[in-house]
mmCIF file of C-alpha atoms in Angstrom:
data_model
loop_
_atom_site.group_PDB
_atom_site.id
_atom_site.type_symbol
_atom_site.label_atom_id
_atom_site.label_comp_id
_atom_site.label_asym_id
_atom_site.label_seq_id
_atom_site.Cartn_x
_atom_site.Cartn_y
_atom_site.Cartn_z
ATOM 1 C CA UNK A 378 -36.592 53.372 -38.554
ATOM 2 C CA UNK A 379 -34.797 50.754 -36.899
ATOM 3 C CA UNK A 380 -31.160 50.912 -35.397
ATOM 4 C CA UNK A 381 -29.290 47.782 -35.121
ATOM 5 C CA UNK A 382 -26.123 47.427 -32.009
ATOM 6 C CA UNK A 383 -22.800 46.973 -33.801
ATOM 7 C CA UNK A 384 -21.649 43.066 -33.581
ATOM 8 C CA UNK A 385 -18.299 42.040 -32.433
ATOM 9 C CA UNK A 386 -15.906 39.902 -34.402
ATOM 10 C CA UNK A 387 -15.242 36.580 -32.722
ATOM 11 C CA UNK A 388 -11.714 37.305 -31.762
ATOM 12 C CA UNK A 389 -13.145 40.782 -30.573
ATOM 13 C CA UNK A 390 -15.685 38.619 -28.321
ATOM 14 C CA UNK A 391 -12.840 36.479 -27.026
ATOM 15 C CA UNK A 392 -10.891 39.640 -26.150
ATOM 16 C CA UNK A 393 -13.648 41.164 -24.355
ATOM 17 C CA UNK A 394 -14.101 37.557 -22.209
ATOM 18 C CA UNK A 395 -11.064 37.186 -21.501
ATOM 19 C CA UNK A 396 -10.543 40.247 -19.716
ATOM 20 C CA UNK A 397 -14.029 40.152 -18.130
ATOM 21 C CA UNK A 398 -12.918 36.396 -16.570
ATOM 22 C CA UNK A 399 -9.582 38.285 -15.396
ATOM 23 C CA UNK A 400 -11.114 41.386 -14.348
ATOM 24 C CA UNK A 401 -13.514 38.637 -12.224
ATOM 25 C CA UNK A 402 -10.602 36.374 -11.144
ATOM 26 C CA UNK A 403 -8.861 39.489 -9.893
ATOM 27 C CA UNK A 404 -11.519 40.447 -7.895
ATOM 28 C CA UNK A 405 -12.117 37.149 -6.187
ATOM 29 C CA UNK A 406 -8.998 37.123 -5.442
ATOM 30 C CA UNK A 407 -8.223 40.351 -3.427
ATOM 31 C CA UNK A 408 -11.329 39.205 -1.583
ATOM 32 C CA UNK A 409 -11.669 35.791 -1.172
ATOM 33 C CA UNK A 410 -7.596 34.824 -1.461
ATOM 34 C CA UNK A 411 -5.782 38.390 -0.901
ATOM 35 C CA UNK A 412 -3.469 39.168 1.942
ATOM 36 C CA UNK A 413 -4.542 41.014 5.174
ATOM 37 C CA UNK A 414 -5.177 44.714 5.178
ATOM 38 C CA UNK A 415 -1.409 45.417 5.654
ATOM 39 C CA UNK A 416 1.609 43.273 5.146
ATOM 40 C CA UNK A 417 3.785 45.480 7.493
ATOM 41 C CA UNK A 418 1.745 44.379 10.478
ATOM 42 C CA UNK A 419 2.993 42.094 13.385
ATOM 43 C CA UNK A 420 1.827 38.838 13.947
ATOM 44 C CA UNK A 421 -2.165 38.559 15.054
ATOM 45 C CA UNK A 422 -3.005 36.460 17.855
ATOM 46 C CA UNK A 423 -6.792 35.267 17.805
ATOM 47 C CA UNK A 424 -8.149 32.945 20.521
ATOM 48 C CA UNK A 425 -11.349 30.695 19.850
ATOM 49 C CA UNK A 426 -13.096 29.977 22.378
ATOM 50 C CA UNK A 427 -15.069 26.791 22.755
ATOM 51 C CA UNK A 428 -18.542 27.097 21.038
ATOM 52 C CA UNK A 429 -17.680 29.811 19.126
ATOM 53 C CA UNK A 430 -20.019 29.623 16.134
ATOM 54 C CA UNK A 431 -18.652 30.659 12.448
ATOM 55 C CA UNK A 432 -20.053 34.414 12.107
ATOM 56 C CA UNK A 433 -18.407 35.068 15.876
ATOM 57 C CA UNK A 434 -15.435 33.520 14.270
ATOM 58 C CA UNK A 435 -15.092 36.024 11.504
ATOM 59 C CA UNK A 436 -16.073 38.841 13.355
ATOM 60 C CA UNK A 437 -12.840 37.995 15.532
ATOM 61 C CA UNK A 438 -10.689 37.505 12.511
ATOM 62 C CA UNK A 439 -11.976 40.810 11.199
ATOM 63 C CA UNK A 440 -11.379 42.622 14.196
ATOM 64 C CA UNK A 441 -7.419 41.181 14.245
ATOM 65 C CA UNK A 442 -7.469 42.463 10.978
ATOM 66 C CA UNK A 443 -6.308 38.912 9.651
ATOM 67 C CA UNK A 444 -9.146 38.821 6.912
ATOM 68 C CA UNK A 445 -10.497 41.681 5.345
ATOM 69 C CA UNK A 446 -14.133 40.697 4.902
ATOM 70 C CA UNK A 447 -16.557 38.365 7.064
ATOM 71 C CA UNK A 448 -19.139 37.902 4.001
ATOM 72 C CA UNK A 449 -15.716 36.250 1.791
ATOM 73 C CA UNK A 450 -14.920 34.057 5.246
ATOM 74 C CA UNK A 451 -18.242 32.672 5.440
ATOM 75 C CA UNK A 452 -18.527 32.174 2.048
ATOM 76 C CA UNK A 453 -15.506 29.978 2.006
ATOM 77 C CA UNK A 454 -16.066 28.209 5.254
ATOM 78 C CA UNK A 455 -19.739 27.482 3.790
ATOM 79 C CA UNK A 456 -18.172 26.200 0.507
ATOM 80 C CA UNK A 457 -16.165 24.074 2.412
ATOM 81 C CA UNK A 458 -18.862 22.554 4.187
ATOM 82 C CA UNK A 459 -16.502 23.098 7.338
ATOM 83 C CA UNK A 460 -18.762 26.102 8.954
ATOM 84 C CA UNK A 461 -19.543 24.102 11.782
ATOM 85 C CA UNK A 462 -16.721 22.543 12.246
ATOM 86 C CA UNK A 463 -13.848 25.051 12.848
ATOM 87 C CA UNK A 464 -11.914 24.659 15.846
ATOM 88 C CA UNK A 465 -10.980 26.147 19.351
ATOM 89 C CA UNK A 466 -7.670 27.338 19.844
ATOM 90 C CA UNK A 467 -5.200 29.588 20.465
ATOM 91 C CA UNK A 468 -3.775 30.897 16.517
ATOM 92 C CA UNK A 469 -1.469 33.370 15.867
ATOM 93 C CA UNK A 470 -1.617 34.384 11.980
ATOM 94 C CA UNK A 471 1.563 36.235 10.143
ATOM 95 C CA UNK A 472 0.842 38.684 7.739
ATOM 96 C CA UNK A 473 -0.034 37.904 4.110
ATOM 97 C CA UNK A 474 -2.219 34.743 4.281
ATOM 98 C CA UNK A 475 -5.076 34.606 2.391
ATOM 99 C CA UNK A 476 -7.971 33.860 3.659
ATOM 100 C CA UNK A 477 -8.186 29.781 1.920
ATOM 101 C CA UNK A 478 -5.380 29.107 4.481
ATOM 102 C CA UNK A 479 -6.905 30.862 7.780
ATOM 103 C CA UNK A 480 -9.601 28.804 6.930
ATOM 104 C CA UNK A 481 -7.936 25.534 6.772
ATOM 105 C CA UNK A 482 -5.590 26.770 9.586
ATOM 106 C CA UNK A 483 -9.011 26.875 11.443
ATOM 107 C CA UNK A 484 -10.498 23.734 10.154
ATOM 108 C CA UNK A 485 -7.117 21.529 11.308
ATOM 109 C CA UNK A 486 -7.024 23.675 14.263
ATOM 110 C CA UNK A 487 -3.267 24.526 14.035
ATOM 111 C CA UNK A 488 -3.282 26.782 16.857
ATOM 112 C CA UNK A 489 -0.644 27.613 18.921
ATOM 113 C CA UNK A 490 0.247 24.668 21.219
ATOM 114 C CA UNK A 491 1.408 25.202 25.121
ATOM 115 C CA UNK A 492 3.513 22.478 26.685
ATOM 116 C CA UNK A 493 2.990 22.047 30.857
ATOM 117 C CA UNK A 494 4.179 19.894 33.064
ATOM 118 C CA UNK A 495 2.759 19.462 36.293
ATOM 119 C CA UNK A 496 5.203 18.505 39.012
ATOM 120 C CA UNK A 497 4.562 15.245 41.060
ATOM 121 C CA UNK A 498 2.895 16.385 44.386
ATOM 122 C CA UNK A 499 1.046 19.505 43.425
ATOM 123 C CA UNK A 500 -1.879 20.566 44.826
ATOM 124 C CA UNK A 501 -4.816 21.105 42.755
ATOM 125 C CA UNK A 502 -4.962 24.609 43.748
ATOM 126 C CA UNK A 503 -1.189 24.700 42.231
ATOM 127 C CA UNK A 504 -1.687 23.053 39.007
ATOM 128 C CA UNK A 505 -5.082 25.565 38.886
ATOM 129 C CA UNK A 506 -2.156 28.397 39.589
ATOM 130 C CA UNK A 507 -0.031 27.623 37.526
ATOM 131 C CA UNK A 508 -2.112 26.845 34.240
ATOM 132 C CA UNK A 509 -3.867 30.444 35.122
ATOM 133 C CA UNK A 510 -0.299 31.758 34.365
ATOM 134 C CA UNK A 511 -0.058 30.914 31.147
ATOM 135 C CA UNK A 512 -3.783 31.971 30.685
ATOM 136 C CA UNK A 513 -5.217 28.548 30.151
ATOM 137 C CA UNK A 514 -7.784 28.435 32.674
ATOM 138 C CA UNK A 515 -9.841 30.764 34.917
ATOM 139 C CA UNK A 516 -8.493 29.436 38.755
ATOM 140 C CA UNK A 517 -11.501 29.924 40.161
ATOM 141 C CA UNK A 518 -13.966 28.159 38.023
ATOM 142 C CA UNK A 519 -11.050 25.409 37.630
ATOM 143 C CA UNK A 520 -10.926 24.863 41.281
ATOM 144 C CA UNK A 521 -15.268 25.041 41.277
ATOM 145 C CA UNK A 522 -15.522 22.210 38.645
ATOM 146 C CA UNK A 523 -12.998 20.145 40.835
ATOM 147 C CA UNK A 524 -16.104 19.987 42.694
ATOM 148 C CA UNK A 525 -18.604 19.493 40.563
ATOM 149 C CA UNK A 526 -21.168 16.601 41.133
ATOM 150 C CA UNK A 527 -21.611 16.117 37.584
ATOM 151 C CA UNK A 528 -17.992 15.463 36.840
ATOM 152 C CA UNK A 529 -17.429 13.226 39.966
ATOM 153 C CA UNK A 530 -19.715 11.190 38.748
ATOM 154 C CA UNK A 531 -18.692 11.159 35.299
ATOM 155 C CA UNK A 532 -14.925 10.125 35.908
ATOM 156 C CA UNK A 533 -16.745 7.843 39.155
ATOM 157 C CA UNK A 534 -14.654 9.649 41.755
ATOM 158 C CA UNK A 535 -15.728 8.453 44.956
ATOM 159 C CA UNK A 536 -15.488 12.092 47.010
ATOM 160 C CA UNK A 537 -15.978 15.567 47.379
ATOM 161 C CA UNK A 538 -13.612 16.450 44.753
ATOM 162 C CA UNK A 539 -10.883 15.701 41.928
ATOM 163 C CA UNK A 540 -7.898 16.726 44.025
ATOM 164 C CA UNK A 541 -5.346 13.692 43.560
ATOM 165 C CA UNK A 542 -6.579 12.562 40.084
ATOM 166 C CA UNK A 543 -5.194 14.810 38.328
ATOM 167 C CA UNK A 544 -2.348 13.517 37.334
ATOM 168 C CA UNK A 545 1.245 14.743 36.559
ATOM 169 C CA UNK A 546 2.381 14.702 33.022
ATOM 170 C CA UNK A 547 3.638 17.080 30.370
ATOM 171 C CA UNK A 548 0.424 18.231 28.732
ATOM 172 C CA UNK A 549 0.001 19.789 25.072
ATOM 173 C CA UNK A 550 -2.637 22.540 25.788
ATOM 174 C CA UNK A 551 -4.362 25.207 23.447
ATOM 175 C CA UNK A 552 -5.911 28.622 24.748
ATOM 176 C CA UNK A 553 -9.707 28.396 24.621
ATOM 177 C CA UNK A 554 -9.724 24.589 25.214
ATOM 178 C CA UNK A 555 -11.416 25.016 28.059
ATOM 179 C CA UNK A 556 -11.300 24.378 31.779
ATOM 180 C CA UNK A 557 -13.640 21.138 31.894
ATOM 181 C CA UNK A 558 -11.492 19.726 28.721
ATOM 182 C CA UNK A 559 -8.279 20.198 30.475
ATOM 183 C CA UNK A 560 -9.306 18.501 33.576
ATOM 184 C CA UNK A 561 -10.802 15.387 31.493
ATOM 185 C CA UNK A 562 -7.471 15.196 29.717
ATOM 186 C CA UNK A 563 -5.507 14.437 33.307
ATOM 187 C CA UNK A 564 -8.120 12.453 34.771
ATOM 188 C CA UNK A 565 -8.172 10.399 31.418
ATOM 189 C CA UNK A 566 -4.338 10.515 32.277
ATOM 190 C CA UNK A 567 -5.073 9.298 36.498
ATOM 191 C CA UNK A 568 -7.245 6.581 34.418
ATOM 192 C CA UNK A 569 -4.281 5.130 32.064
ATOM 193 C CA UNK A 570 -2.186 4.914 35.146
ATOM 194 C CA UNK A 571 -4.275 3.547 37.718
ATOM 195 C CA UNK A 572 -6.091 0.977 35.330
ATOM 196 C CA UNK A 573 -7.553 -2.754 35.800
ATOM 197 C CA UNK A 574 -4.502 -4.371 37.462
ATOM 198 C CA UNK A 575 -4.080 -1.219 39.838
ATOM 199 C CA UNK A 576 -7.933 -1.697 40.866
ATOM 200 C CA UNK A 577 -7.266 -5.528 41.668
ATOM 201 C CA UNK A 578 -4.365 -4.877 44.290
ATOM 202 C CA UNK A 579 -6.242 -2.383 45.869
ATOM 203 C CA UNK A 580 -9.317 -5.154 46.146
ATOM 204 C CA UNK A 581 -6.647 -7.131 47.607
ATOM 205 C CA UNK A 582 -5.165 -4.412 50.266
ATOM 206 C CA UNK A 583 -9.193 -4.215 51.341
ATOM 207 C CA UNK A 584 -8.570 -0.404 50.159
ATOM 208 C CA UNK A 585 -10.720 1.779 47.847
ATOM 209 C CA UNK A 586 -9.448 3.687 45.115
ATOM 210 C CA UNK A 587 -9.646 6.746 47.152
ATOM 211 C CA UNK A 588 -8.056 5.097 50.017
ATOM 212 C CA UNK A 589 -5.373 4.455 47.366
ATOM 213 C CA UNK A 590 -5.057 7.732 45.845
ATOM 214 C CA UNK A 591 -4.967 9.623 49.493
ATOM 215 C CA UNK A 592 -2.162 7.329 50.410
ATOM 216 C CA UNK A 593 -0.347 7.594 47.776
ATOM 217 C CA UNK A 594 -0.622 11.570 47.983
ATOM 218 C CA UNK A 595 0.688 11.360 51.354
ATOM 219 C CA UNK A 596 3.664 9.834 50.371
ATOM 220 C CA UNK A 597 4.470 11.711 47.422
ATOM 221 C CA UNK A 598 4.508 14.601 49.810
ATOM 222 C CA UNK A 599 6.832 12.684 52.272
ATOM 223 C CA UNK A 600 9.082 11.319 49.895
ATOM 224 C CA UNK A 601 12.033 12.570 47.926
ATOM 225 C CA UNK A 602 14.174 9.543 47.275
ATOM 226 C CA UNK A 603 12.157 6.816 45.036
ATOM 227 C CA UNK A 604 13.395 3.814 47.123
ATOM 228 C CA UNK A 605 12.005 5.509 49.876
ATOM 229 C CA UNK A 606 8.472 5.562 48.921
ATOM 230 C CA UNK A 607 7.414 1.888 49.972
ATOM 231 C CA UNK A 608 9.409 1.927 53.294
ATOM 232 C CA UNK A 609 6.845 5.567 53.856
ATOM 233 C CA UNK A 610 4.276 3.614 52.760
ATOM 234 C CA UNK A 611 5.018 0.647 54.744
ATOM 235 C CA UNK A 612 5.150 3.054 57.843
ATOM 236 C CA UNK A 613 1.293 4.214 57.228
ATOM 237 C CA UNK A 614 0.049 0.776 56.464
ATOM 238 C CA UNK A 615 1.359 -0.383 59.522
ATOM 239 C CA UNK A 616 0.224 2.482 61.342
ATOM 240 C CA UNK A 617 -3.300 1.926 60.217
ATOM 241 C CA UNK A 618 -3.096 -1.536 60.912
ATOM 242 C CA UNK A 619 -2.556 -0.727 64.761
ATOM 243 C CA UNK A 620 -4.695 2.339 64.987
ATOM 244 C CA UNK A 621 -2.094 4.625 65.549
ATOM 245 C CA UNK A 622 -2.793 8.485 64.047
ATOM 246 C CA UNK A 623 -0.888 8.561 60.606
ATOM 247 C CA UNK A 624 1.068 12.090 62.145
ATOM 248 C CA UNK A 625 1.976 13.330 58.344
ATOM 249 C CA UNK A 626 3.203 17.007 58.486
ATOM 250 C CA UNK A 627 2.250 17.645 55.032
ATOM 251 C CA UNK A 628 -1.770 16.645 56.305
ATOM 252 C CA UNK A 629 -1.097 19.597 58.434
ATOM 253 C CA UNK A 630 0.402 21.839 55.528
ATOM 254 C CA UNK A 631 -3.025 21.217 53.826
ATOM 255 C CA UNK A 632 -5.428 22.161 56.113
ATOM 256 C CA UNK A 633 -3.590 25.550 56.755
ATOM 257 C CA UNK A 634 -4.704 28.496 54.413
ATOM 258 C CA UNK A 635 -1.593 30.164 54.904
ATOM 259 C CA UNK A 636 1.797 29.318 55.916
ATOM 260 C CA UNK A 637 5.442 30.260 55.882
ATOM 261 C CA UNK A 638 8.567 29.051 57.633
ATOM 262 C CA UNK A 639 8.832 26.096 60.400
ATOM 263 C CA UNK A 640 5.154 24.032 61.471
ATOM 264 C CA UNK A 641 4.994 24.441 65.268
ATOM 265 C CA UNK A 642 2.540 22.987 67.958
ATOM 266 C CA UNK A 643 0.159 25.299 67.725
ATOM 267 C CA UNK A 644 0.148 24.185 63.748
ATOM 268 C CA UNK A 645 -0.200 20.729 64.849
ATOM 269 C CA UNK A 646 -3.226 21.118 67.054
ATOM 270 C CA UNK A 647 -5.265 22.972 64.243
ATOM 271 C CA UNK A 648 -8.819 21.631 63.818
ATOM 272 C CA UNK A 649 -8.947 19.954 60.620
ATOM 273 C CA UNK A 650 -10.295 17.249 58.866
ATOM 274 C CA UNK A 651 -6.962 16.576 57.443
ATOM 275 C CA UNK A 652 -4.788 16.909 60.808
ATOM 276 C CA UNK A 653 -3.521 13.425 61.206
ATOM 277 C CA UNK A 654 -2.069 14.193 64.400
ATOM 278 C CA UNK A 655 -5.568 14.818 65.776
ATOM 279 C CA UNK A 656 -7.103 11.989 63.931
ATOM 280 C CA UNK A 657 -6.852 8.563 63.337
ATOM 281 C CA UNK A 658 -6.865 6.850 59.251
ATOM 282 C CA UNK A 659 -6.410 8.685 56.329
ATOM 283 C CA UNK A 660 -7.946 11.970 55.910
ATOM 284 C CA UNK A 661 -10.665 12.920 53.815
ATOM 285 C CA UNK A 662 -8.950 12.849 50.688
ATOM 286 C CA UNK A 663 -5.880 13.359 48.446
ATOM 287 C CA UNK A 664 -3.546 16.205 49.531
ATOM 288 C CA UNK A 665 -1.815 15.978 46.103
ATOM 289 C CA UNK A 666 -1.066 14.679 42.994
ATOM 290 C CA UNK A 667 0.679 11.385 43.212
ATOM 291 C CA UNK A 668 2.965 10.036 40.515
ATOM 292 C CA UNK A 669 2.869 6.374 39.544
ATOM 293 C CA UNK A 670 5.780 5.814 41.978
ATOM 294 C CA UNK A 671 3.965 6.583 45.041
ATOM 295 C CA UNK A 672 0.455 5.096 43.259
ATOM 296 C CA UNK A 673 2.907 2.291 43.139
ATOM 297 C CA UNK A 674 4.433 2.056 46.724
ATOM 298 C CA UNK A 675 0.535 2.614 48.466
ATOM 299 C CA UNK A 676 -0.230 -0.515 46.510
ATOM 300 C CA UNK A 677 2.856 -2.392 47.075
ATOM 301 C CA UNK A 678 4.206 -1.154 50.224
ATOM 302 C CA UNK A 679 7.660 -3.035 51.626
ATOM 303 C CA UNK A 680 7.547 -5.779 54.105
ATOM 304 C CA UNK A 681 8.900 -3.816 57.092
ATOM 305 C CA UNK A 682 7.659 -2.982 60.899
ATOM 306 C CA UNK A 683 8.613 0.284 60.783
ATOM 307 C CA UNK A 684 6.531 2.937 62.153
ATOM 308 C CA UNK A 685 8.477 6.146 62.379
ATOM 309 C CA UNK A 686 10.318 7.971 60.322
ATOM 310 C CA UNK A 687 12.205 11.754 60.470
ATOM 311 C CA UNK A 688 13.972 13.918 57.864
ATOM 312 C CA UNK A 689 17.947 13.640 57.916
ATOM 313 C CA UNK A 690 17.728 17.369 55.921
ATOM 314 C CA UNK A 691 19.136 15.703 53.085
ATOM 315 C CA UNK A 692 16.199 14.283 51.011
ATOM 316 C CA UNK A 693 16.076 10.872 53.309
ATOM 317 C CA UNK A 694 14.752 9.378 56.249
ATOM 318 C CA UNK A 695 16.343 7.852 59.094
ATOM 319 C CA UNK A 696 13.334 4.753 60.098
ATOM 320 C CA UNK A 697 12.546 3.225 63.195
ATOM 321 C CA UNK A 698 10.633 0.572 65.106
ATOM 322 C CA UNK A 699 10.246 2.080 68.247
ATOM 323 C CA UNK A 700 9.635 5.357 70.024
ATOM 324 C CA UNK A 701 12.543 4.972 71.569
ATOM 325 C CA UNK A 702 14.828 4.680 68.392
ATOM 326 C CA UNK A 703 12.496 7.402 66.831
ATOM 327 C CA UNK A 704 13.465 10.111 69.857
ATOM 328 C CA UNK A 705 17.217 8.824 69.483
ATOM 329 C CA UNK A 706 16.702 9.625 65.993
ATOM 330 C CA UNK A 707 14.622 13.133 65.986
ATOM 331 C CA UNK A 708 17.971 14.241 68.485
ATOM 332 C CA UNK A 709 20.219 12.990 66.287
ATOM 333 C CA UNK A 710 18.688 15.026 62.724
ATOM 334 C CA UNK A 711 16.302 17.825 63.929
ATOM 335 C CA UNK A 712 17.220 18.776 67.535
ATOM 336 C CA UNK A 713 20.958 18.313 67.299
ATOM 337 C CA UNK A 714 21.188 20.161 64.033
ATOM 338 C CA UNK A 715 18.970 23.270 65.297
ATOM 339 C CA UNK A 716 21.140 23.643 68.051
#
């Protein structure tokens, strides 16, 4: 005896298809294209670090509880083709996206953007500061790769480190972009600034580019007034010229680990490298972070004889030509005014 399964009529069959395809569709999406686990939640902030391979990735996401499954983020980043290619970044993610747009979110990297700006005459160990603030960069392996042989030789640096090339701008800079990537972006920035025609006055001042770059550091430091800048560097071009010791306070300021208040002689007999009150020429290296001003005044310094120059406390200088005027001068704005 035989038993035969009861057939379906064909608008039965289309019935039954038709809610297979949107019990299916439904399914896909709550896991593929559904929210997060909870709409009520605050704003997730996921960093991606550098290198951070796709499975890491979702395990992240997963963990922020901005996708619900890794298997469905794979699966879509896979299907994509864009697995490999998601990108570093600092994202936050709102509640209810599915997961299609966290994945193109990833894929354009449209992470959340910081804007710095590096003040003209920082110290590499402040820009490393202040960038560690707004946890950009570790400070200590910032300030190590400053030092790196590799890199110096990369971005042909003639010296012992980057200090002075990198260079201040307003920068556009992501969490998890790393600490070598943001140092190639403002030494691609020194680059743009000091390019060909920069290179050919220096050839013509008998000055390398890290002559350049250390003089122009100095006088960043020393100047505040912008028409100022080539009469400072006039005053250390002449002073090399004759030999005489460059005696720039902020040299000083440099070499001292710590300090606070007024420098005093016992400052300005510390053994240092950079003291250039106890040694002649330029010192070692960049102090700073010159602008293009003072880049511009080391290379084009103006035709003067001066060779001294004090503060008047009000962001000038009072220049002279001799000692003589210089001691008439230093009575006049420092002595006169402390007593």
């Amino acid at each position: 005896m035989s038993a035969t399964l009861p057939f379906l009529s064909l608008s039965q069959r289309t019935l039954a298809l038709g809610l297979c395809l949107l019990v299916g569709v439904g399914l896909v999406w709550y896991v593929l294209g559904g929210p997060a686990p909870s709409t009520n939640e605050a704003t997730r902030a996921v960093v991606i670090r550098p290198q951070t391979g796709a499975f890491d990735i979702a395990r992240r996401l997963k963990e922020a509880r901005v996708i619900r499954s890794r298997v469905a983020f794979l699966a879509v980043a896979v299907a994509r083709g864009t697995q490999r290619r998601l990108l570093a970044g600092e994202y936050e993610f709102v509640p209810g996206l599915n997961l299609l747009e966290v994945v193109r979110r990833l894929e354009q990297g449209k992470g959340f953007v910081h804007q710095v700006t590096i003040p003209e005459g920082f110290s590499a160990r402040q820009i490393a500061e202040a960038l560690q603030g707004k946890g950009l960069v570790d400070q200590d392996r910032f300030m190590s790769l400053l030092r790196d042989r590799q890199l110096l030789t990369q971005y042909r640096v003639d010296g012992e480190s980057l200090e002075g090339y990198l260079f201040p701008d307003t920068y556009r800079l992501t969490k998890g972009l790393g600490e070598e990537a943001i140092i190639g972006l403002m030494v691609q920035r020194f680059t743009e600034v000091f390019g060909p025609a920069e290179r050919a006055r220096a050839i013509e001042l008998k000055m390398s580019v890290a002559q350049v770059v250390t003089m122009a550091s100095l006088i960043e430091r020393e100047a505040k007034a912008d028409e100022e800048r080539p009469l400072i560097s006039a005053v250390f071009h002449n002073r090399l010229r004759l030999g005489m010791p460059l005696q720039s306070d902020p040299t000083v300021l440099y070499s001292l680990s710590r300090f606070s208040g007024k420098l005093t002689k016992t400052n300005l007999r510390a053994r240092s490298p950079y003291n250039t009150y106890l040694h002649r020429g330029l010192p070692p290296g960049p102090i700073a972070s010159p602008g293009r001003a003072s880049v511009k005044a080391a290379l084009y310094p103006a035709s003067s004889r001066y060779l001294y120059f004090v503060s008047k406390n009000n962001g000038t200088h009072a220049f002279s030509n001799t000692l003589r005027e210089h001691g008439a001068m230093v009575r006049r704005y420092q002595i006169g005014r402390a007593g």
